[in-house]
Short mmCIF file of C-alpha atoms in Angstrom, two decimals:
data_model
loop_
_atom_site.label_atom_id
_atom_site.label_comp_id
_atom_site.label_asym_id
_atom_site.label_seq_id
_atom_site.Cartn_x
_atom_site.Cartn_y
_atom_site.Cartn_z
CA MET A 6 -21.56 2.68 6.34
CA ILE A 7 -23.72 2.72 3.24
CA SER A 8 -27.02 4.49 3.79
CA SER A 9 -30.12 2.41 4.46
CA GLN A 10 -31.68 3.87 1.30
CA LEU A 11 -28.81 2.68 -0.90
CA ARG A 12 -28.63 -0.68 0.84
CA LYS A 13 -32.35 -1.22 0.39
CA SER A 14 -32.26 -0.35 -3.33
CA LEU A 15 -29.36 -2.69 -3.97
CA ALA A 16 -30.71 -5.51 -1.81
CA ASN A 17 -34.09 -5.32 -3.53
CA PHE A 18 -32.50 -5.83 -6.92
CA LEU A 19 -30.10 -8.54 -5.83
CA SER A 20 -32.96 -10.52 -4.28
CA LYS A 21 -34.92 -10.02 -7.54
CA ASN A 22 -37.99 -8.95 -5.66
CA SER A 23 -38.40 -5.52 -7.09
CA SER A 24 -38.87 -3.85 -10.42
CA LEU A 25 -36.62 -0.83 -10.39
CA VAL A 26 -37.36 2.16 -12.48
CA ARG A 27 -35.11 2.21 -15.57
CA GLU A 28 -33.43 5.50 -16.24
CA SER A 29 -32.60 6.19 -19.84
CA ASN A 30 -30.56 8.81 -21.74
CA VAL A 31 -28.29 9.51 -18.78
CA SER A 32 -24.62 9.57 -19.71
CA LEU A 33 -21.55 10.20 -17.66
CA SER A 34 -21.01 13.47 -19.46
CA ALA A 35 -24.45 14.73 -18.50
CA PRO A 36 -24.72 17.57 -15.97
CA CYS A 37 -25.75 15.20 -13.16
CA CYS A 38 -22.27 13.71 -13.21
CA LEU A 39 -20.23 14.99 -10.26
CA PHE A 40 -17.40 15.77 -12.66
CA SER A 41 -19.33 18.20 -14.83
CA THR A 42 -17.66 21.59 -15.15
CA SER A 43 -20.90 23.34 -15.98
CA ARG A 44 -21.81 26.19 -13.66
CA LYS A 45 -25.42 26.31 -14.76
CA PRO A 46 -28.00 25.09 -12.27
CA VAL A 47 -29.26 21.63 -13.19
CA GLU A 48 -32.87 20.74 -12.60
CA ALA A 49 -32.51 17.03 -12.08
CA PRO A 50 -32.73 14.60 -9.20
CA SER A 51 -29.58 14.42 -7.12
CA ALA A 52 -27.30 11.42 -7.56
CA CYS A 53 -28.51 10.08 -4.22
CA GLU A 54 -32.15 10.23 -5.34
CA LYS A 55 -31.80 8.48 -8.69
CA PRO A 56 -33.14 4.91 -8.63
CA LEU A 57 -30.78 2.13 -9.64
CA ASN A 58 -31.06 0.95 -13.24
CA SER A 59 -31.74 -2.79 -13.05
CA ASP A 60 -29.91 -3.42 -16.36
CA SER A 61 -26.82 -1.60 -15.06
CA VAL A 62 -26.76 -3.55 -11.82
CA ALA A 63 -27.17 -6.80 -13.76
CA PHE A 64 -24.33 -5.81 -16.09
CA PHE A 65 -21.92 -5.14 -13.20
CA LYS A 66 -22.89 -8.44 -11.56
CA LYS A 67 -22.37 -10.32 -14.82
CA HIS A 68 -18.90 -8.79 -15.15
CA GLY A 69 -17.51 -10.16 -11.90
CA PHE A 70 -18.64 -7.66 -9.25
CA SER A 71 -19.50 -9.26 -5.93
CA ASP A 72 -22.37 -7.93 -3.83
CA LYS A 73 -19.86 -6.18 -1.56
CA GLN A 74 -17.99 -4.59 -4.47
CA LEU A 75 -21.21 -3.44 -6.08
CA GLU A 76 -22.33 -1.91 -2.81
CA ARG A 77 -19.07 0.07 -2.60
CA VAL A 78 -19.46 1.34 -6.17
CA VAL A 79 -23.02 2.43 -5.45
CA LYS A 80 -21.88 4.18 -2.28
CA LYS A 81 -19.04 6.06 -4.03
CA ARG A 82 -20.62 6.77 -7.44
CA ARG A 83 -24.30 5.91 -7.39
CA GLN A 84 -24.84 7.77 -10.68
CA LEU A 85 -22.96 5.02 -12.52
CA MET A 86 -26.04 2.85 -12.01
CA SER A 87 -28.18 5.31 -13.91
CA ALA A 88 -25.70 6.07 -16.69
CA ASP A 89 -26.18 5.25 -20.37
CA LEU A 90 -25.27 1.57 -20.26
CA GLU A 91 -24.94 0.98 -24.00
CA ASN A 92 -23.10 4.15 -24.97
CA THR A 93 -21.09 4.96 -21.86
CA VAL A 94 -20.46 2.00 -19.55
CA LYS A 95 -20.21 -1.01 -21.89
CA PRO A 96 -17.68 0.58 -24.30
CA LYS A 97 -15.41 1.42 -21.37
CA PHE A 98 -15.54 -2.14 -20.04
CA LYS A 99 -14.69 -3.39 -23.54
CA ILE A 100 -11.62 -1.13 -23.73
CA LEU A 101 -10.38 -2.47 -20.38
CA ARG A 102 -10.87 -6.05 -21.61
CA ASP A 103 -9.04 -5.21 -24.83
CA PHE A 104 -6.09 -4.10 -22.69
CA GLY A 105 -6.01 -7.61 -21.23
CA PHE A 106 -7.81 -7.13 -17.91
CA SER A 107 -9.98 -10.01 -16.71
CA LYS A 108 -13.47 -9.26 -15.44
CA PHE A 109 -12.33 -9.85 -11.87
CA GLU A 110 -9.37 -7.46 -12.28
CA ILE A 111 -11.72 -4.85 -13.75
CA ALA A 112 -14.06 -5.32 -10.79
CA GLU A 113 -11.20 -4.77 -8.31
CA ILE A 114 -9.84 -1.73 -10.13
CA ILE A 115 -13.22 -0.02 -10.52
CA THR A 116 -14.27 -0.83 -6.97
CA LYS A 117 -11.12 0.91 -5.72
CA GLU A 118 -11.83 3.98 -7.84
CA PRO A 119 -15.21 4.15 -9.64
CA THR A 120 -14.21 7.62 -10.87
CA ILE A 121 -12.34 5.81 -13.66
CA LEU A 122 -15.66 5.28 -15.41
CA CYS A 123 -16.36 9.03 -15.14
CA SER A 124 -13.06 9.90 -16.81
CA SER A 125 -12.54 10.44 -20.50
CA PHE A 126 -11.12 7.20 -21.85
CA SER A 127 -9.80 8.76 -25.05
CA ARG A 128 -8.00 11.64 -23.32
CA ARG A 129 -7.06 10.09 -19.97
CA VAL A 130 -7.48 6.34 -19.41
CA ILE A 131 -6.22 4.93 -22.74
CA PRO A 132 -3.05 7.12 -22.84
CA SER A 133 -2.39 6.20 -19.20
CA LEU A 134 -2.73 2.47 -19.86
CA ARG A 135 -0.39 2.73 -22.85
CA MET A 136 2.17 4.51 -20.69
CA LEU A 137 1.87 1.87 -17.98
CA LYS A 138 2.47 -0.86 -20.57
CA ASP A 139 5.70 0.92 -21.53
CA LEU A 140 6.78 1.34 -17.90
CA PHE A 141 6.01 -2.10 -16.46
CA SER A 142 7.38 -5.40 -17.64
CA SER A 143 4.21 -7.46 -17.24
CA HIS A 144 0.44 -7.25 -17.09
CA ALA A 145 0.56 -8.53 -13.49
CA ALA A 146 2.78 -5.58 -12.54
CA ILE A 147 0.27 -3.14 -14.07
CA VAL A 148 -2.61 -4.72 -12.16
CA LYS A 149 -0.60 -4.54 -8.93
CA ALA A 150 0.14 -0.84 -9.54
CA LEU A 151 -3.50 -0.03 -10.25
CA LYS A 152 -4.53 -1.77 -7.03
CA LYS A 153 -1.89 0.23 -5.14
CA SER A 154 -2.91 3.67 -6.36
CA ARG A 155 -6.06 5.11 -7.82
CA TRP A 156 -4.14 8.00 -9.38
CA PHE A 157 -2.78 6.10 -12.38
CA LEU A 158 -6.03 6.25 -14.37
CA ILE A 159 -7.56 9.51 -13.17
CA THR A 160 -4.47 11.74 -13.43
CA ASP A 161 -2.80 13.22 -16.49
CA LEU A 162 0.39 11.16 -16.33
CA LYS A 163 2.19 13.31 -18.89
CA MET A 164 1.65 16.39 -16.75
CA VAL A 165 2.31 14.83 -13.33
CA LEU A 166 4.18 11.53 -13.54
CA LEU A 167 6.57 12.10 -16.43
CA PRO A 168 8.17 15.31 -15.04
CA ASN A 169 8.86 13.51 -11.75
CA ILE A 170 10.35 10.51 -13.54
CA GLU A 171 12.60 12.79 -15.61
CA PHE A 172 13.65 14.65 -12.46
CA LEU A 173 14.68 11.43 -10.67
CA LYS A 174 16.56 10.30 -13.78
CA SER A 175 18.43 13.63 -13.79
CA ARG A 176 19.49 12.86 -10.20
CA GLY A 177 21.06 9.57 -11.31
CA GLN A 178 18.25 7.10 -10.65
CA SER A 179 17.83 4.25 -13.12
CA MET A 180 14.44 3.45 -14.68
CA GLU A 181 14.61 0.09 -12.91
CA ASN A 182 14.67 1.83 -9.52
CA ILE A 183 12.01 4.34 -10.55
CA VAL A 184 9.68 1.53 -11.65
CA ARG A 185 10.35 -0.19 -8.32
CA LEU A 186 9.25 3.02 -6.59
CA LEU A 187 6.12 3.08 -8.75
CA SER A 188 5.37 -0.50 -7.74
CA PHE A 189 5.84 -0.13 -3.99
CA TYR A 190 5.04 3.50 -3.19
CA PRO A 191 3.52 5.19 -6.27
CA SER A 192 2.07 8.14 -4.37
CA ILE A 193 5.57 9.67 -4.14
CA LEU A 194 5.63 10.12 -7.92
CA PHE A 195 2.26 11.87 -7.85
CA PHE A 196 3.63 14.65 -5.65
CA LYS A 197 3.81 18.09 -7.19
CA ASN A 198 7.21 18.41 -8.84
CA GLU A 199 8.37 21.12 -6.43
CA VAL A 200 7.37 18.95 -3.44
CA LEU A 201 9.32 15.97 -4.79
CA ARG A 202 12.33 18.22 -5.37
CA LYS A 203 12.19 19.33 -1.73
CA HIS A 204 12.23 15.72 -0.50
CA VAL A 205 15.13 14.83 -2.78
CA GLU A 206 17.16 17.89 -1.76
CA LYS A 207 16.48 17.09 1.90
CA LEU A 208 17.86 13.56 1.45
CA GLU A 209 20.89 14.83 -0.44
CA ALA A 210 21.57 17.30 2.40
CA MET A 211 21.58 14.31 4.78
CA GLY A 212 24.25 12.68 2.69
CA VAL A 213 22.04 10.13 0.92
CA ASP A 214 23.51 9.48 -2.52
CA SER A 215 20.73 10.10 -5.07
CA ARG A 216 22.42 7.64 -7.45
CA SER A 217 22.38 4.74 -5.00
CA LYS A 218 19.87 1.88 -4.94
CA MET A 219 18.95 2.72 -1.35
CA PHE A 220 17.88 6.21 -2.37
CA ILE A 221 14.36 5.24 -3.43
CA TYR A 222 13.81 3.41 -0.12
CA CYS A 223 14.94 6.52 1.76
CA LEU A 224 12.57 8.53 -0.44
CA MET A 225 9.69 6.16 0.37
CA ALA A 226 10.33 6.59 4.10
CA SER A 227 10.90 10.36 4.16
CA GLY A 228 8.12 11.04 1.65
CA SER A 229 5.55 9.68 4.08
CA LEU A 230 6.76 11.82 6.99
CA SER A 231 5.98 15.45 7.73
CA ASP A 232 8.76 17.63 9.17
CA GLU A 233 7.10 17.36 12.58
CA VAL A 234 6.97 13.55 12.51
CA TRP A 235 10.55 13.38 11.20
CA LYS A 236 11.74 15.41 14.20
CA LEU A 237 9.75 13.12 16.50
CA LYS A 238 11.51 10.05 15.05
CA LEU A 239 14.93 11.71 15.50
CA HIS A 240 14.02 12.55 19.09
CA THR A 241 12.99 8.92 19.71
CA PHE A 242 16.40 7.62 18.67
CA MET A 243 18.22 10.29 20.65
CA GLU A 244 16.27 9.30 23.77
CA LEU A 245 17.54 5.75 23.22
CA GLY A 246 21.10 7.05 23.31
CA PHE A 247 21.81 7.55 19.62
CA SER A 248 23.44 10.72 18.37
CA GLU A 249 21.92 12.56 15.41
CA THR A 250 24.77 11.34 13.21
CA GLU A 251 24.18 7.73 14.30
CA THR A 252 20.44 8.11 13.69
CA LEU A 253 21.03 9.41 10.17
CA THR A 254 23.40 6.49 9.55
CA ILE A 255 20.63 4.09 10.60
CA PHE A 256 18.21 5.89 8.31
CA LYS A 257 20.55 5.61 5.33
CA LYS A 258 21.21 1.95 6.07
CA THR A 259 17.68 0.82 6.99
CA PRO A 260 15.13 3.54 6.11
CA THR A 261 12.19 1.17 6.75
CA VAL A 262 12.85 1.57 10.49
CA PHE A 263 11.45 5.10 10.21
CA SER A 264 8.12 3.72 9.01
CA ASN A 265 7.52 2.35 12.51
CA SER A 266 5.89 4.35 15.26
CA PRO A 267 8.06 5.88 18.01
CA GLU A 268 6.27 3.60 20.48
CA LYS A 269 7.24 0.46 18.56
CA ILE A 270 10.85 1.56 18.06
CA THR A 271 11.18 2.34 21.77
CA GLY A 272 9.43 -0.86 22.88
CA VAL A 273 11.55 -3.17 20.71
CA ALA A 274 14.79 -1.40 21.63
CA LYS A 275 14.05 -1.59 25.37
CA ALA A 276 13.08 -5.28 25.17
CA ILE A 277 16.35 -6.12 23.41
CA LEU A 278 18.51 -4.04 25.77
CA ALA A 279 16.71 -5.43 28.85
CA THR A 280 18.26 -8.85 28.17
CA ASN A 281 21.68 -7.39 29.09
CA ARG A 282 23.04 -9.50 26.26
CA TYR A 283 22.85 -6.78 23.63
CA THR A 284 23.95 -3.15 23.69
CA SER A 285 23.09 0.00 21.78
CA SER A 286 26.12 -0.79 19.60
CA ASP A 287 24.39 -4.00 18.54
CA LEU A 288 21.27 -2.02 17.65
CA LYS A 289 23.36 0.40 15.60
CA ALA A 290 24.94 -2.52 13.75
CA ASN A 291 21.58 -4.27 13.21
CA PRO A 292 18.89 -1.56 12.99
CA VAL A 293 16.59 -3.91 11.05
CA SER A 294 15.87 -5.61 14.40
CA LEU A 295 13.80 -2.53 15.30
CA CYS A 296 11.40 -3.45 12.48
CA CYS A 297 10.63 -6.90 13.93
CA SER A 298 7.24 -7.68 15.43
CA MET A 299 7.32 -7.55 19.21
CA GLU A 300 4.74 -10.33 19.65
CA ASN A 301 5.73 -12.62 16.77
CA ARG A 302 9.51 -12.35 16.86
CA ILE A 303 11.14 -10.31 19.59
CA LYS A 304 9.41 -11.73 22.69
CA PRO A 305 9.28 -15.45 21.73
CA ARG A 306 12.82 -15.50 20.34
CA LEU A 307 14.30 -13.77 23.35
CA GLN A 308 12.44 -16.28 25.55
CA VAL A 309 13.90 -19.16 23.53
CA LEU A 310 17.43 -17.85 23.97
CA GLU A 311 16.91 -17.21 27.71
CA ILE A 312 15.72 -20.80 28.28
CA LEU A 313 18.53 -22.28 26.20
CA GLU A 314 21.07 -20.26 28.17
CA LYS A 315 19.51 -21.18 31.52
CA LYS A 316 19.62 -24.88 30.64
CA LYS A 317 23.17 -24.45 29.35
CA LEU A 318 22.19 -25.55 25.84
CA ILE A 319 24.01 -22.58 24.31
CA LYS A 320 27.36 -21.17 25.44
CA LYS A 321 26.57 -17.61 24.51
CA TRP A 322 23.83 -15.64 22.82
CA PRO A 323 24.05 -15.26 19.03
CA LYS A 324 24.57 -11.91 17.36
CA LEU A 325 21.49 -9.69 17.25
CA ARG A 326 20.90 -10.37 13.56
CA ALA A 327 19.76 -13.89 14.58
CA ILE A 328 16.58 -12.31 16.02
CA CYS A 329 15.68 -11.30 12.46
CA TYR A 330 16.16 -14.74 10.91
CA THR A 331 13.26 -16.21 8.98
CA ASP A 332 10.99 -18.50 11.01
CA GLU A 333 12.47 -21.57 9.33
CA LYS A 334 16.09 -20.53 9.88
CA PHE A 335 15.55 -19.58 13.53
CA HIS A 336 13.62 -22.81 14.16
CA ASN A 337 16.32 -24.96 12.59
CA ARG A 338 19.11 -23.16 14.42
CA PHE A 339 17.68 -22.81 17.92
CA VAL A 340 14.42 -24.79 18.30
CA ALA A 341 14.53 -28.01 16.27
CA GLY A 342 17.28 -29.57 18.42
CA HIS A 343 15.59 -28.60 21.71
CA LEU A 344 11.88 -29.23 21.13
CA GLU A 345 11.31 -30.52 24.66
CA GLU A 346 12.69 -27.33 26.18
CA VAL A 347 11.45 -24.60 23.83
CA GLY A 348 9.19 -26.28 21.23
CA HIS A 349 6.07 -25.18 23.09
CA LEU A 350 6.93 -21.52 22.45
CA TYR A 351 6.84 -21.99 18.69
CA THR A 352 3.81 -24.30 18.78
CA GLY A 353 1.87 -21.70 20.77
CA LEU A 354 2.98 -18.93 18.45
CA LYS A 355 1.86 -20.84 15.36
CA LYS A 356 -1.57 -21.51 16.89
CA LYS A 357 -1.89 -17.82 17.77
CA ARG A 358 -1.00 -16.78 14.20
CA LEU A 359 -3.49 -19.24 12.72
CA GLY A 360 -6.15 -17.91 15.08
CA ASN A 361 -5.45 -14.33 13.98
CA MET A 362 -5.68 -15.35 10.31
CA GLU A 363 -9.04 -17.10 10.81
CA SER A 364 -10.60 -14.29 12.86
#
């Protein structure tokens, strides 16, 4: 929670009931900035003590920052509100606009990582934005990436990102796949090069082809797991009756399964096997079923099939992959023709989902 002192300062300005002290001649390169490398003691008020500059707050508000976003910026980097507005803050906003960002996109990006405004634009931010324009096919893709990871604009991409990209290319990955990795799980490419190499070598030792399209998805899954958690996931599958070889086959086929908790994997597997209509062989053939939501898919769909079977409206249960159909496809195949018998299950589920969205 933001401190009462910060909240009071911000609220006073936003309600226009106070005259805040204007700080002048304070730039982001001054010693009070948290990113100063100076070791000399600085006799100045701490960042938490500096009053908010009313002109700075007004500028952020004018450029699309909501009250909530402004509060977050103040909480993370209060000194931005006492920086040199004309010579430090405004020029940086102009550069971002010149790169095609709308004021609302700028507000989102800076709220996520206010440190951007403390970085050198000439040495860090501008070169990074130029590189991102070369990597991504559209402005929308760049915005999405910046919302995903704060590292793009505060890291030296030539020193960190490029070596990792070149390494993956040397292992047979196309730029298309690498950009997809950047879009969905960019933190992987901000690993230290030796750490990334370890993950890649681990996957190759498992038999994952580093030239395949599935490789980046396996990398996304394994890159988020420590050795301890990886062993726990293997143990979970083995407790369900899978051999280590079968578990690795599932991983190579559907790596997203390993992003789920052991509790979810076990719960979904047991619910499916408890029907006595599916076996572990079915799970091995359709591991994506283990990614399905227990409440929104597994339980209601198994109930639908049980009722249809009981009322002799189906001769036999469909293959397990039917559990993973889209809502529309499952509804059309198993519900639409039997609304009187099972329609209430889907009606109740829709109401529950709408309730969750509104709350």
